[in-house]
mmCIF file of C-alpha atoms and ligand atoms in Angstrom:
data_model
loop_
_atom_site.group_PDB
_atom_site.id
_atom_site.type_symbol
_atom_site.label_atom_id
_atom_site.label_comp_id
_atom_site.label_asym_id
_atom_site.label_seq_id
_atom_site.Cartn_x
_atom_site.Cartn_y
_atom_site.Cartn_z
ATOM 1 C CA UNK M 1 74.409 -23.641 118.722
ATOM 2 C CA UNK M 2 73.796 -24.448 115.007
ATOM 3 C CA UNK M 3 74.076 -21.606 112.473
ATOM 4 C CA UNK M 4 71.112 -20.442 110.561
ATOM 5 C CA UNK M 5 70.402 -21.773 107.124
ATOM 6 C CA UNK M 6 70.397 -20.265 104.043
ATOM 7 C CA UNK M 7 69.354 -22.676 101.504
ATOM 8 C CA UNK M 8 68.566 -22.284 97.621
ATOM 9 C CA UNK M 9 67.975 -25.017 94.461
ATOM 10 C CA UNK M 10 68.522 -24.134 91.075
ATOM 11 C CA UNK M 11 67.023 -26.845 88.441
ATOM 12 C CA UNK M 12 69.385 -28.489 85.550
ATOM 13 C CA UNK M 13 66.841 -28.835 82.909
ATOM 14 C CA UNK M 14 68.324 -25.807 80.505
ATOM 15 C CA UNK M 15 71.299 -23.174 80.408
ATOM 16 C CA UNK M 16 70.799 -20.799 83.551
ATOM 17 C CA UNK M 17 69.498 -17.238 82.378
ATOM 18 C CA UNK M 18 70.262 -14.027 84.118
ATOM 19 C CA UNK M 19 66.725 -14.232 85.915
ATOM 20 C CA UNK M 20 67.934 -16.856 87.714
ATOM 21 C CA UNK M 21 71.360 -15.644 88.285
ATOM 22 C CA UNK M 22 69.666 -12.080 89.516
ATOM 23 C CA UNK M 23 67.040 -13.366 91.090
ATOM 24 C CA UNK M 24 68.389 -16.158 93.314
ATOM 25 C CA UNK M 25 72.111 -17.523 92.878
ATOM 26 C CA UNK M 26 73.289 -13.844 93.377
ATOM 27 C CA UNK M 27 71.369 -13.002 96.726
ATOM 28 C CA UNK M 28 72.873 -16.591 97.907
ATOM 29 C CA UNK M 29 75.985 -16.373 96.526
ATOM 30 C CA UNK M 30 76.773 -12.463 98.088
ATOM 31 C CA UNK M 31 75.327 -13.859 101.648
ATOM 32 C CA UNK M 32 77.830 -17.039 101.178
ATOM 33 C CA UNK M 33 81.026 -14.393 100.944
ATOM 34 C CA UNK M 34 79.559 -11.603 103.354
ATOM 35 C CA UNK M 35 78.077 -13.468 106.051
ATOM 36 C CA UNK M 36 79.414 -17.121 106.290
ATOM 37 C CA UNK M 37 80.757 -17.062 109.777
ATOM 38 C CA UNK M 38 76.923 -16.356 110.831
ATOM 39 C CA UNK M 39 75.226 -18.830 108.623
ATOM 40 C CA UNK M 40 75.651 -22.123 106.883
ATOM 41 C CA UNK M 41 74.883 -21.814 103.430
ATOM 42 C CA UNK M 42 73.416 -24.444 100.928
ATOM 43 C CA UNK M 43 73.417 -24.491 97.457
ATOM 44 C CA UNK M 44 71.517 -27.443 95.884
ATOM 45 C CA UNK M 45 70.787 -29.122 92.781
ATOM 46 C CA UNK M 46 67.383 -30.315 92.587
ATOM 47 C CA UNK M 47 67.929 -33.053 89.985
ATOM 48 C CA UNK M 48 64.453 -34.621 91.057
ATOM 49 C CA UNK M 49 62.510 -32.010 89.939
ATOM 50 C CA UNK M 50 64.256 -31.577 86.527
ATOM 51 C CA UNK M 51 61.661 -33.556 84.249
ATOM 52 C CA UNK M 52 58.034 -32.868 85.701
ATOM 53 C CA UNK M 53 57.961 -32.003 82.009
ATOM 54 C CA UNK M 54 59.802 -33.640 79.566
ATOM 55 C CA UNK M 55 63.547 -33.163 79.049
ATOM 56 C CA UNK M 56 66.199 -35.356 76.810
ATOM 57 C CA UNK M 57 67.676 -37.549 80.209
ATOM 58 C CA UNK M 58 70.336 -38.063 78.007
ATOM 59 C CA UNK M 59 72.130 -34.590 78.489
ATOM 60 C CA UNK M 60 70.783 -34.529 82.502
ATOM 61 C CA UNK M 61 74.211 -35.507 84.309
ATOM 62 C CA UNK M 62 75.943 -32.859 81.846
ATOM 63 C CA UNK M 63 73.268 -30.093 83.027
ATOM 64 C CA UNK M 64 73.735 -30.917 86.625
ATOM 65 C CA UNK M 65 77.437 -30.518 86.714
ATOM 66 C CA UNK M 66 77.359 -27.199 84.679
ATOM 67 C CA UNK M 67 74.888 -25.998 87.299
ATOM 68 C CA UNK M 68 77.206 -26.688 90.078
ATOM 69 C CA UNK M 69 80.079 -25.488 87.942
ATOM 70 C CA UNK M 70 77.842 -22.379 87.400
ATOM 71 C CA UNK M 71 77.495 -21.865 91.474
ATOM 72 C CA UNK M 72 81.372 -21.766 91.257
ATOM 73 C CA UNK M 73 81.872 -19.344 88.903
ATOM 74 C CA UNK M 74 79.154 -16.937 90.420
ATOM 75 C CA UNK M 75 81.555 -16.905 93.147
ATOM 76 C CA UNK M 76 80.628 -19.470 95.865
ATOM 77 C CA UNK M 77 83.415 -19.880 98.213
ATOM 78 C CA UNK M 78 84.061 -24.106 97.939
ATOM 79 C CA UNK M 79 87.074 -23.561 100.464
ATOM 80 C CA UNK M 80 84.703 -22.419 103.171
ATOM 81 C CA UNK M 81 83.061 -25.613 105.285
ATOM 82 C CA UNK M 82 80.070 -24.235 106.219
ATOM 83 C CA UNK M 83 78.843 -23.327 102.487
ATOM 84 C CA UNK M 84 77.337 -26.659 101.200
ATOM 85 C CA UNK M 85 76.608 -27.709 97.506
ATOM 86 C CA UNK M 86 75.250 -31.100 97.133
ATOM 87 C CA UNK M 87 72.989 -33.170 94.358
ATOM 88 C CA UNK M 88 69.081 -33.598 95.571
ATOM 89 C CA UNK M 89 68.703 -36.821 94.758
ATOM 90 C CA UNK M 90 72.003 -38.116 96.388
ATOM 91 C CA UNK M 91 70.378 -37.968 99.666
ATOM 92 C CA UNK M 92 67.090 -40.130 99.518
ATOM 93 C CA UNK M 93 65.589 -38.506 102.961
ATOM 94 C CA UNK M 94 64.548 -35.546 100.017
ATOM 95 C CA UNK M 95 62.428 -38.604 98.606
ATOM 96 C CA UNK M 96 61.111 -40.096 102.072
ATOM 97 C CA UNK M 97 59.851 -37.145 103.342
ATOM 98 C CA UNK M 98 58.680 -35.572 100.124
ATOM 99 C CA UNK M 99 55.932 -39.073 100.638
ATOM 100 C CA UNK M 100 55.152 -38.407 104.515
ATOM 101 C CA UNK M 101 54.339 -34.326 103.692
ATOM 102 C CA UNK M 102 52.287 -35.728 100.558
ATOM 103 C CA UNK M 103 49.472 -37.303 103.038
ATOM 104 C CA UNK M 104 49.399 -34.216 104.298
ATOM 105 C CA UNK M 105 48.905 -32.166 101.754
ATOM 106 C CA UNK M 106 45.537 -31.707 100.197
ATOM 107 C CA UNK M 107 45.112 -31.863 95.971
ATOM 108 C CA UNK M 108 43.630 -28.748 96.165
ATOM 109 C CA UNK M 109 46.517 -26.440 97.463
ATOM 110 C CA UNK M 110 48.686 -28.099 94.683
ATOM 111 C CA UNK M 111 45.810 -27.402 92.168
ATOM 112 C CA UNK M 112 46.113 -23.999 93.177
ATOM 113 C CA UNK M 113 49.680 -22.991 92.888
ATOM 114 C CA UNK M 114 49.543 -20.522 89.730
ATOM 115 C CA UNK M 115 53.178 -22.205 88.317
ATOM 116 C CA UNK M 116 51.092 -25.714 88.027
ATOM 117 C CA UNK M 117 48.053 -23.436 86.436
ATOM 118 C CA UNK M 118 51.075 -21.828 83.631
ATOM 119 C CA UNK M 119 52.492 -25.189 83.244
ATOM 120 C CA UNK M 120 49.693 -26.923 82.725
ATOM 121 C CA UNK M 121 47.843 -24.956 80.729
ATOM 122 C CA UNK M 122 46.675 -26.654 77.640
ATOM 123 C CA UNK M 123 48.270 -30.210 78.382
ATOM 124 C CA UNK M 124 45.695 -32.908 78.513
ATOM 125 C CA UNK M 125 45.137 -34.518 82.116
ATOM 126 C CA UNK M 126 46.773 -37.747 81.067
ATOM 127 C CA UNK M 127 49.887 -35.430 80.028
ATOM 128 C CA UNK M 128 50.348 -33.286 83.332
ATOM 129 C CA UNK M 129 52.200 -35.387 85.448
ATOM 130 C CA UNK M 130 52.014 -36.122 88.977
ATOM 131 C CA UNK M 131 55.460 -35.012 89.456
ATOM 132 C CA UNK M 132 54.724 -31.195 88.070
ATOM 133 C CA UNK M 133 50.978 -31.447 90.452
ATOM 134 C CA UNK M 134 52.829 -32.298 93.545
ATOM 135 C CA UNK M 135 56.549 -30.902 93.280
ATOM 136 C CA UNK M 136 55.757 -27.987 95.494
ATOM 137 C CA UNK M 137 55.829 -30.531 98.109
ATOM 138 C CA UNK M 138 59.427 -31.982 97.070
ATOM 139 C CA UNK M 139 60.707 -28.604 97.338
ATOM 140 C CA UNK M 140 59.089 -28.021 101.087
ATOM 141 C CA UNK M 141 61.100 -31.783 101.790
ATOM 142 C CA UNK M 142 64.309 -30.084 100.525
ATOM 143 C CA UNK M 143 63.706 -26.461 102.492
ATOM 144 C CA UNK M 144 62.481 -28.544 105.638
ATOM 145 C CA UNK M 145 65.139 -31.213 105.739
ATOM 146 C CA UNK M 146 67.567 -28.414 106.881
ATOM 147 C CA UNK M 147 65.752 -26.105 108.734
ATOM 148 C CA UNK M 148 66.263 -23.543 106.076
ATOM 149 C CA UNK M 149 65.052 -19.948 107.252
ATOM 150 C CA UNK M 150 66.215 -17.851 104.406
ATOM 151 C CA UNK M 151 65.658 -19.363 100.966
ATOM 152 C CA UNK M 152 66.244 -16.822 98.305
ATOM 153 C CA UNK M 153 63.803 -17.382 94.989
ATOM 154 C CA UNK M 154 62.514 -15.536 92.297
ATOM 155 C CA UNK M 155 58.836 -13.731 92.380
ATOM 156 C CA UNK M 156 57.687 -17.393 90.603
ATOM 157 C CA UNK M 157 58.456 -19.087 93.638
ATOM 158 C CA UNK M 158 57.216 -16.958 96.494
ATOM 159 C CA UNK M 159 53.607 -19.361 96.559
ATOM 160 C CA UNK M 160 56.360 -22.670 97.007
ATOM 161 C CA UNK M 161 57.923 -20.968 99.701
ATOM 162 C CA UNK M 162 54.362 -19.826 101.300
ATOM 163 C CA UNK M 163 53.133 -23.719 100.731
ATOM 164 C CA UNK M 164 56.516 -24.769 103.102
ATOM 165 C CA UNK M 165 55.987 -22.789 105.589
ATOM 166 C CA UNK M 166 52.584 -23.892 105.522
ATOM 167 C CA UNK M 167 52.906 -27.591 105.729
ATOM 168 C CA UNK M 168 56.094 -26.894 108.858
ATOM 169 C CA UNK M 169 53.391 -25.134 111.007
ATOM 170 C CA UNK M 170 50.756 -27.749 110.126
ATOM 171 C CA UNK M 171 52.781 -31.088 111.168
ATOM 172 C CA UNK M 172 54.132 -28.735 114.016
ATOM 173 C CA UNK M 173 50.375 -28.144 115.514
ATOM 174 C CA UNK M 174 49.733 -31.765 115.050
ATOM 175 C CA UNK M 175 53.096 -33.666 116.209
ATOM 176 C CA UNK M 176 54.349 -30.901 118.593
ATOM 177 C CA UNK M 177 58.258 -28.720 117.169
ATOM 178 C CA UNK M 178 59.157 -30.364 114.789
ATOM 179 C CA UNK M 179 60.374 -28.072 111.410
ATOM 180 C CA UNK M 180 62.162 -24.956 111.818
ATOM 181 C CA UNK M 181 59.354 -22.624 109.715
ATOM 182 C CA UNK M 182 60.811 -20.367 106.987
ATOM 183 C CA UNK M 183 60.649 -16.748 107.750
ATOM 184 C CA UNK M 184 57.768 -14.826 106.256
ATOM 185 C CA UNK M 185 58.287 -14.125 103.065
ATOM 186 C CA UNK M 186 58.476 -10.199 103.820
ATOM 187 C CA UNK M 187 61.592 -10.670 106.019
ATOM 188 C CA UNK M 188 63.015 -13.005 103.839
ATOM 189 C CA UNK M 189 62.770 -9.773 100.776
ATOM 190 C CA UNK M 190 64.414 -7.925 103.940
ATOM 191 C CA UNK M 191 66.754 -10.493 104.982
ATOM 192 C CA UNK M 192 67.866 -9.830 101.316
ATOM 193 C CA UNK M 193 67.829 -6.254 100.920
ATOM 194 C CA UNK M 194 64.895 -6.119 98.178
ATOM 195 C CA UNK M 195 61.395 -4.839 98.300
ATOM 196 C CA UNK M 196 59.791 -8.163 96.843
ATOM 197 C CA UNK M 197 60.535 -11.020 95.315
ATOM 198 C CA UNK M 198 62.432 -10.402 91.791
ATOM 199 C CA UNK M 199 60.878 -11.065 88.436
ATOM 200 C CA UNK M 200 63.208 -10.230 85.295
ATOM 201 C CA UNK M 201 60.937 -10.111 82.135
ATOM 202 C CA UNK M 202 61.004 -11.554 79.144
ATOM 203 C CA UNK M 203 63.131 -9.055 76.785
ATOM 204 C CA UNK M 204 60.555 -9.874 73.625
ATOM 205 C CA UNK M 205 57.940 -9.950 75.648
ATOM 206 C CA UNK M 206 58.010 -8.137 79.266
ATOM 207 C CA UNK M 207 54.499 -8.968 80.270
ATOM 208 C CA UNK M 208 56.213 -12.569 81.073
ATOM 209 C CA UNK M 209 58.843 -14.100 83.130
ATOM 210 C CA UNK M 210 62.098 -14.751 81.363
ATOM 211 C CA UNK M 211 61.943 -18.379 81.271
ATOM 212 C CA UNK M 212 64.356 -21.824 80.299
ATOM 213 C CA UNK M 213 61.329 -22.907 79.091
ATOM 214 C CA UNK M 214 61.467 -19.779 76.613
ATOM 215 C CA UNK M 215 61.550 -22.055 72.948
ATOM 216 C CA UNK M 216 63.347 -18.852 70.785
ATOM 217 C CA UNK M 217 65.463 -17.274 72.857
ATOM 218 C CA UNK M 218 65.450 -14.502 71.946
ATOM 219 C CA UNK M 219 64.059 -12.549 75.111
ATOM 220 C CA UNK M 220 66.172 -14.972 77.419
ATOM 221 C CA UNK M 221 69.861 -14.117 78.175
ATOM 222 C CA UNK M 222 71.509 -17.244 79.252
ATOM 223 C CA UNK M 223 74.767 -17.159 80.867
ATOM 224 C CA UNK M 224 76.117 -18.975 77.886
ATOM 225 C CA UNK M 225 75.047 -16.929 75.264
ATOM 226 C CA UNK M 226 78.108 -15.376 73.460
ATOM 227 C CA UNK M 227 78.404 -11.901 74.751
ATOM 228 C CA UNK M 228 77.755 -9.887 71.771
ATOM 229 C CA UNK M 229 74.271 -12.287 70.993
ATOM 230 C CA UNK M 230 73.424 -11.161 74.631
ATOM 231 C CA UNK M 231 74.367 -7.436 72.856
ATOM 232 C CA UNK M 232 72.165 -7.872 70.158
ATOM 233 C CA UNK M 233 69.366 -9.019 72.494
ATOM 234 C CA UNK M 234 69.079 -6.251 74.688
ATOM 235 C CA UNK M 235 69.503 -3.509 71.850
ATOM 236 C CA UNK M 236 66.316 -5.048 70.137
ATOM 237 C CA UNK M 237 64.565 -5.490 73.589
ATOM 238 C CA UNK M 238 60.878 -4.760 73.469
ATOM 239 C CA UNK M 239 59.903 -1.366 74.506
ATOM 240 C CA UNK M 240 56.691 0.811 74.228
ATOM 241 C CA UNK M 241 55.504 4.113 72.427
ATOM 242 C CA UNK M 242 55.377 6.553 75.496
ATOM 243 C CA UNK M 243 59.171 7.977 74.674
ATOM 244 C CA UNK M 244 59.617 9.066 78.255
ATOM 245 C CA UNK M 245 61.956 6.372 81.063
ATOM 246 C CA UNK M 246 60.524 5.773 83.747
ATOM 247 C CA UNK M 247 59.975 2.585 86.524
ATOM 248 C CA UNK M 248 56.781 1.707 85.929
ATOM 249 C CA UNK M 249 55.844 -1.863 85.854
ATOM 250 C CA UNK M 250 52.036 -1.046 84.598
ATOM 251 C CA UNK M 251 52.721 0.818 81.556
ATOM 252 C CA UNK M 252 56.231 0.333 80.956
ATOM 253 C CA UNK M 253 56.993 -3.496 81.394
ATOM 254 C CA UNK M 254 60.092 -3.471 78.917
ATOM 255 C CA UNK M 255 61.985 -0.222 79.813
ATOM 256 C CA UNK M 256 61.519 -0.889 83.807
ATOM 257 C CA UNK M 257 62.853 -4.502 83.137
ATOM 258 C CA UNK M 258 66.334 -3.122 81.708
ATOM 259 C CA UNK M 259 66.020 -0.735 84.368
ATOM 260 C CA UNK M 260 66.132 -3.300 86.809
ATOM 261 C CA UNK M 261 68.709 -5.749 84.671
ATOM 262 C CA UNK M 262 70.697 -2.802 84.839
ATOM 263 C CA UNK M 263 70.444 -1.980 88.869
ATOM 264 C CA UNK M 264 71.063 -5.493 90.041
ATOM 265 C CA UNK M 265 74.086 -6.018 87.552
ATOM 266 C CA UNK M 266 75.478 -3.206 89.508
ATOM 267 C CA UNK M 267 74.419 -0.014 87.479
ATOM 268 C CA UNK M 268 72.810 3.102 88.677
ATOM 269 C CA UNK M 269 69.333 3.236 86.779
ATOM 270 C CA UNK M 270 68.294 6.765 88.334
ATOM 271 C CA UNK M 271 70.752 8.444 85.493
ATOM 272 C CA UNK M 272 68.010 7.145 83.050
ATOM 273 C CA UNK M 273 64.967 8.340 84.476
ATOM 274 C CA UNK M 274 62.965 10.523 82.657
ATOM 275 C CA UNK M 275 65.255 10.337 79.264
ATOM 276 C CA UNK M 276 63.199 11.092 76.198
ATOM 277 C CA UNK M 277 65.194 8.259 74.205
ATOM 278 C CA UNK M 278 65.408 4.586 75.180
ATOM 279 C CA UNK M 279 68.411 4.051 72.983
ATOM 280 C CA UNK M 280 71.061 5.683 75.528
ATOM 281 C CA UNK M 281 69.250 3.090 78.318
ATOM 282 C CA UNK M 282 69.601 0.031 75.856
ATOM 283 C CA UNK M 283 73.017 0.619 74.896
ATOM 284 C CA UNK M 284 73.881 1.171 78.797
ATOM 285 C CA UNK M 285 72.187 -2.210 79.488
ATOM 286 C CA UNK M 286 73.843 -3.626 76.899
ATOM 287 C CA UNK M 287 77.255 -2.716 77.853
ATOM 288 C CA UNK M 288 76.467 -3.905 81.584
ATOM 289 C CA UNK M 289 75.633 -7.525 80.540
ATOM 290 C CA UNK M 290 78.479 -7.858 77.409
ATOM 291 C CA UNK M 291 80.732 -6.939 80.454
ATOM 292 C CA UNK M 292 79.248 -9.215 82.991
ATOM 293 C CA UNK M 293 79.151 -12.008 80.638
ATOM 294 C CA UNK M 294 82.624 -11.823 79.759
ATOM 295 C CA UNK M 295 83.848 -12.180 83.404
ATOM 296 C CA UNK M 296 81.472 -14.585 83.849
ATOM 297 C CA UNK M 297 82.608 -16.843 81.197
ATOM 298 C CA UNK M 298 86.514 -16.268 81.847
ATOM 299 C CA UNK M 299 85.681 -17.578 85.447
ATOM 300 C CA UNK M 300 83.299 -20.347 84.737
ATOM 301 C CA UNK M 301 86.118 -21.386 82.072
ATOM 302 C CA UNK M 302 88.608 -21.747 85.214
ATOM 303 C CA UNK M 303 85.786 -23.643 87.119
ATOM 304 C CA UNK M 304 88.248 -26.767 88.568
ATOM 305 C CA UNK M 305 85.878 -30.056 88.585
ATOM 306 C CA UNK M 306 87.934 -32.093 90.349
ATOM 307 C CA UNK M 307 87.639 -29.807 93.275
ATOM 308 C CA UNK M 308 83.468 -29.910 92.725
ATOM 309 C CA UNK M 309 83.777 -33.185 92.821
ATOM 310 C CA UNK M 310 85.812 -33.738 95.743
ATOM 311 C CA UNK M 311 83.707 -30.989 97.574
ATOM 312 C CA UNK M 312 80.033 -32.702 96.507
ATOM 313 C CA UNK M 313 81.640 -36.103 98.193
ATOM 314 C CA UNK M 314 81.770 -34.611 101.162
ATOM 315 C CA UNK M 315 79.254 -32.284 101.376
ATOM 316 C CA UNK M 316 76.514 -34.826 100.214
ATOM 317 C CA UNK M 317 77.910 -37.319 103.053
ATOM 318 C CA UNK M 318 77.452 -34.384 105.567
ATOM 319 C CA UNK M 319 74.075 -33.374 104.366
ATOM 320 C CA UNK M 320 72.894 -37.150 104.285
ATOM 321 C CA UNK M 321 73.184 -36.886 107.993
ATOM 322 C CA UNK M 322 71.948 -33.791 108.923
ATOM 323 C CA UNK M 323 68.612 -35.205 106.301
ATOM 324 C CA UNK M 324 68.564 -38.455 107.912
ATOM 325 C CA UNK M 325 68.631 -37.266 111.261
ATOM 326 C CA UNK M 326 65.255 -34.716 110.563
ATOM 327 C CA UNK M 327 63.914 -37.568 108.810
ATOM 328 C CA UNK M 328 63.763 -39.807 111.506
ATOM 329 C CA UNK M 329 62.315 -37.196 113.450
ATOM 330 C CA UNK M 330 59.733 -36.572 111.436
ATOM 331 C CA UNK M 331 59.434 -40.964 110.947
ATOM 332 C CA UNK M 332 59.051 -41.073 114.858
ATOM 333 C CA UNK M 333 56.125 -38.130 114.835
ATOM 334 C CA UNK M 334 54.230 -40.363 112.666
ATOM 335 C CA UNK M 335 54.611 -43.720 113.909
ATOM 336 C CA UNK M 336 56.685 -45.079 111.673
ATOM 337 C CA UNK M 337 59.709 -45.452 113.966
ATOM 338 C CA UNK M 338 59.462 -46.452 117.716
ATOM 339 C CA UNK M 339 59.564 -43.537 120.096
HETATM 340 P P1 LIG S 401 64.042 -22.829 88.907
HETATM 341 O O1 LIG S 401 65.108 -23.825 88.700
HETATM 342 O O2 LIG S 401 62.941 -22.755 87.899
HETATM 343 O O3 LIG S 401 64.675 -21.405 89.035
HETATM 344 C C1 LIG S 401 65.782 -21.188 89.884
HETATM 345 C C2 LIG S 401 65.604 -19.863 90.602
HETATM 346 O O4 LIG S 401 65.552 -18.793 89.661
HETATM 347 C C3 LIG S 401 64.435 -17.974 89.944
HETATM 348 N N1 LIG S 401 63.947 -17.383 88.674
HETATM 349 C C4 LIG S 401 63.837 -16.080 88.450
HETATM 350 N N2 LIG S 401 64.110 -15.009 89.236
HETATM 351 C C5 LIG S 401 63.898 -13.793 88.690
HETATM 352 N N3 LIG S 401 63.433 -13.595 87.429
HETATM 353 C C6 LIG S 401 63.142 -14.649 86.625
HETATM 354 N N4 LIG S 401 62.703 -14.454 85.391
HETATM 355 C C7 LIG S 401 63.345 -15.956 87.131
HETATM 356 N N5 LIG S 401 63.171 -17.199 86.604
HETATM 357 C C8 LIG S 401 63.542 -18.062 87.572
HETATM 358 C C9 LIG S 401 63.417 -18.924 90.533
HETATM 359 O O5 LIG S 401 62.432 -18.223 91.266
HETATM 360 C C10 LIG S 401 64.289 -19.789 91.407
HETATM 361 O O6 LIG S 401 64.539 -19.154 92.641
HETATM 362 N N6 LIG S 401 61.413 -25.167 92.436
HETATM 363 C C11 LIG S 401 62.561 -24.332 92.164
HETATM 364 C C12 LIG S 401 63.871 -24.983 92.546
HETATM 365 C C13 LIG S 401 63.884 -25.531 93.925
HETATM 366 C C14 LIG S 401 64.109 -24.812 95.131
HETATM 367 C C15 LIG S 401 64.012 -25.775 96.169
HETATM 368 C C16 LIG S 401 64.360 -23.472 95.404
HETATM 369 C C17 LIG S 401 63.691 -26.834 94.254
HETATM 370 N N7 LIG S 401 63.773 -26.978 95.595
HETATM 371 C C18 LIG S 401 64.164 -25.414 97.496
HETATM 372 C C19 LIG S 401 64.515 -23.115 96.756
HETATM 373 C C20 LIG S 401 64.411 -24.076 97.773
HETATM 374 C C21 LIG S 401 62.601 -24.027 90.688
HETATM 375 O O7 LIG S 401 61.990 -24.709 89.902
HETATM 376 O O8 LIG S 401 63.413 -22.993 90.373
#
């Protein structure tokens, strides 16, 4: 019997930022150590989706390898052989079968994913490129190669995940079994422990998504930034007038976000509730994330490459198999291989 997969992709294209940390390497990383004798867990870098926009390809191999050095120090056990970390584009089934579910994918579900909508938004035609119209498709090709069921993502990726499962149970009606589907995207929250999908806000401005893309700063806390910038940034986070804490995503965008920041880095945000002062809550949050940062940073300084690089040989060499061998599956369902 294989194990179930847990599979998650974390792009190279900027530092990493807590949102990212919180809302996927974390959930992947704690199944890795608690449950790893029950599942195999993969932890990708999707290189071939780092410039649907532009990026400076000369600092791309040096992003990639801090990602993966980043997975390390977030605490993914390398020693254990069925947790997998590998480079996207080292296995070239990603590529072959991101072309075979493209035929069967229709322009207008791509035009409809809201993250092509965002991202889009104000470029020319001639400047949105087919790689940022149709990379919902790459990232089915990397969920599907594996038979991933749980793939932990952020909020901003919950339509992606929908759009995989999608295209599995399509080519399954027409060529008979032949993806594992993800779960629904309610179990998966389950699977997970969480309500819904996680979206950490913008500190500047909590009515958006703290993003790479982000061109200040300011609101983003990367896991590089020195810890006492990351200080600075939460004690001038963006608040509101009301004077009252409480969770409240509607009218309180700013205080629920370090309400959450501070839950999920391991506080207990109930003390908080229904404080008359925000400053007590800031300076909480802000100790939380000097303190995580600091750890963070001691480990990722202890990060061993030789051992990454010994582990990605192997790992990519097993995945390449495992890929190849759902590949040529999926090559036989549509004719291009004999049966
Ligand atoms: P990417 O690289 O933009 O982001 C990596 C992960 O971080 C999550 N995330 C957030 N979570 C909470 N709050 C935020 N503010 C926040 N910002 C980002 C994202 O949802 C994501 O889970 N297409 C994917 C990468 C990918 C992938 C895959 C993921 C490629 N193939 C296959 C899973 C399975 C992406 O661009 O994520």
């Amino acid at each position: 019997m294989t194990k179930p997969v847990i599979l998650t992709g974390l792009r190279a294209n900027n530092d990493l930022h807590i949102g990212n940390y919180l809302g996927a390497l974390l959930p992947l990383v704690d199944m890795a150590r608690q449950k790893s004798s029950e599942y195999q867990v993969n932890l990708f870098v999707p290189d071939l989706h780092s410039f649907t926009t532009p990026i400076d390809h000369s600092q791309l191999q040096a992003s990639i390898m801090q990602n993966i050095r980043v997975f390390t120090a977030a605490g993914l056990p390398l020693d254990n052989p069925d947790v997998n970390i590998y480079r996207q584009s080292y296995i070239p089934a990603h590529s072959e079968l991101t072309w075979i579910l493209d035929c069967f994918t229709g322009a207008g579900e791509m035009r409809r994913m809201t993250q092509f909508k965002d991202k889009s938004e104000g470029l020319g035609d001639e400047r949105v490129s087919v790689g940022l119209f149709n990379y919902p498709v790459l990232m089915a090709a990397d969920i599907l190669l594996y038979g991933a069921r749980f793939v932990p993502v952020g909020d901003d990726q919950t339509q992606h995940l929908e759009f995989a499962r999608d295209i599995a149970e399509r080519l399954n009606n027409k060529f008979g079994d032949l993806f594992v589907v993800p779960e629904p995207v309610k179990k998966q929250h389950e699977f997970f422990g969480k309500d819904q999908g996680l979206r950490i806000r913008d500190l500047q401005n909590p009515l958006k998504k703290m993003s790479k893309s982000d061109e200040s700063g300011k609101g983003v806390i990367f896991l590089t930034d020195s810890p006492k910038a990351a200080r600075k940034k939460i004690m001038s986070a963006e608040t509101d007038s009301i004077g009252k804490v409480n969770y409240d995503y509607e009218r309180q965008p700013g205080v629920s976000n370090l309400l959450d920041i501070y839950r999920f880095l391991g506080g207990e945000p109930r003390e908080f509730i229904g404080e008359a002062q925000y400053g007590l809550l800031k300076k909480a949050v802000a100790d939380k994330v000097e303190g995580f940062l600091i750890d963070f940073q001691a480990r990722l300084k202890k990060v061993d490459n030789a051992q990454i690089f010994n582990k990605l040989e192997s790992d990519e060499a097993k995945m390449r198999k495992i890929a190849d061998s759902q590949l040529l599956k999926v090559q036989k369902a549509v004719g291009l291989r004999p049966q």
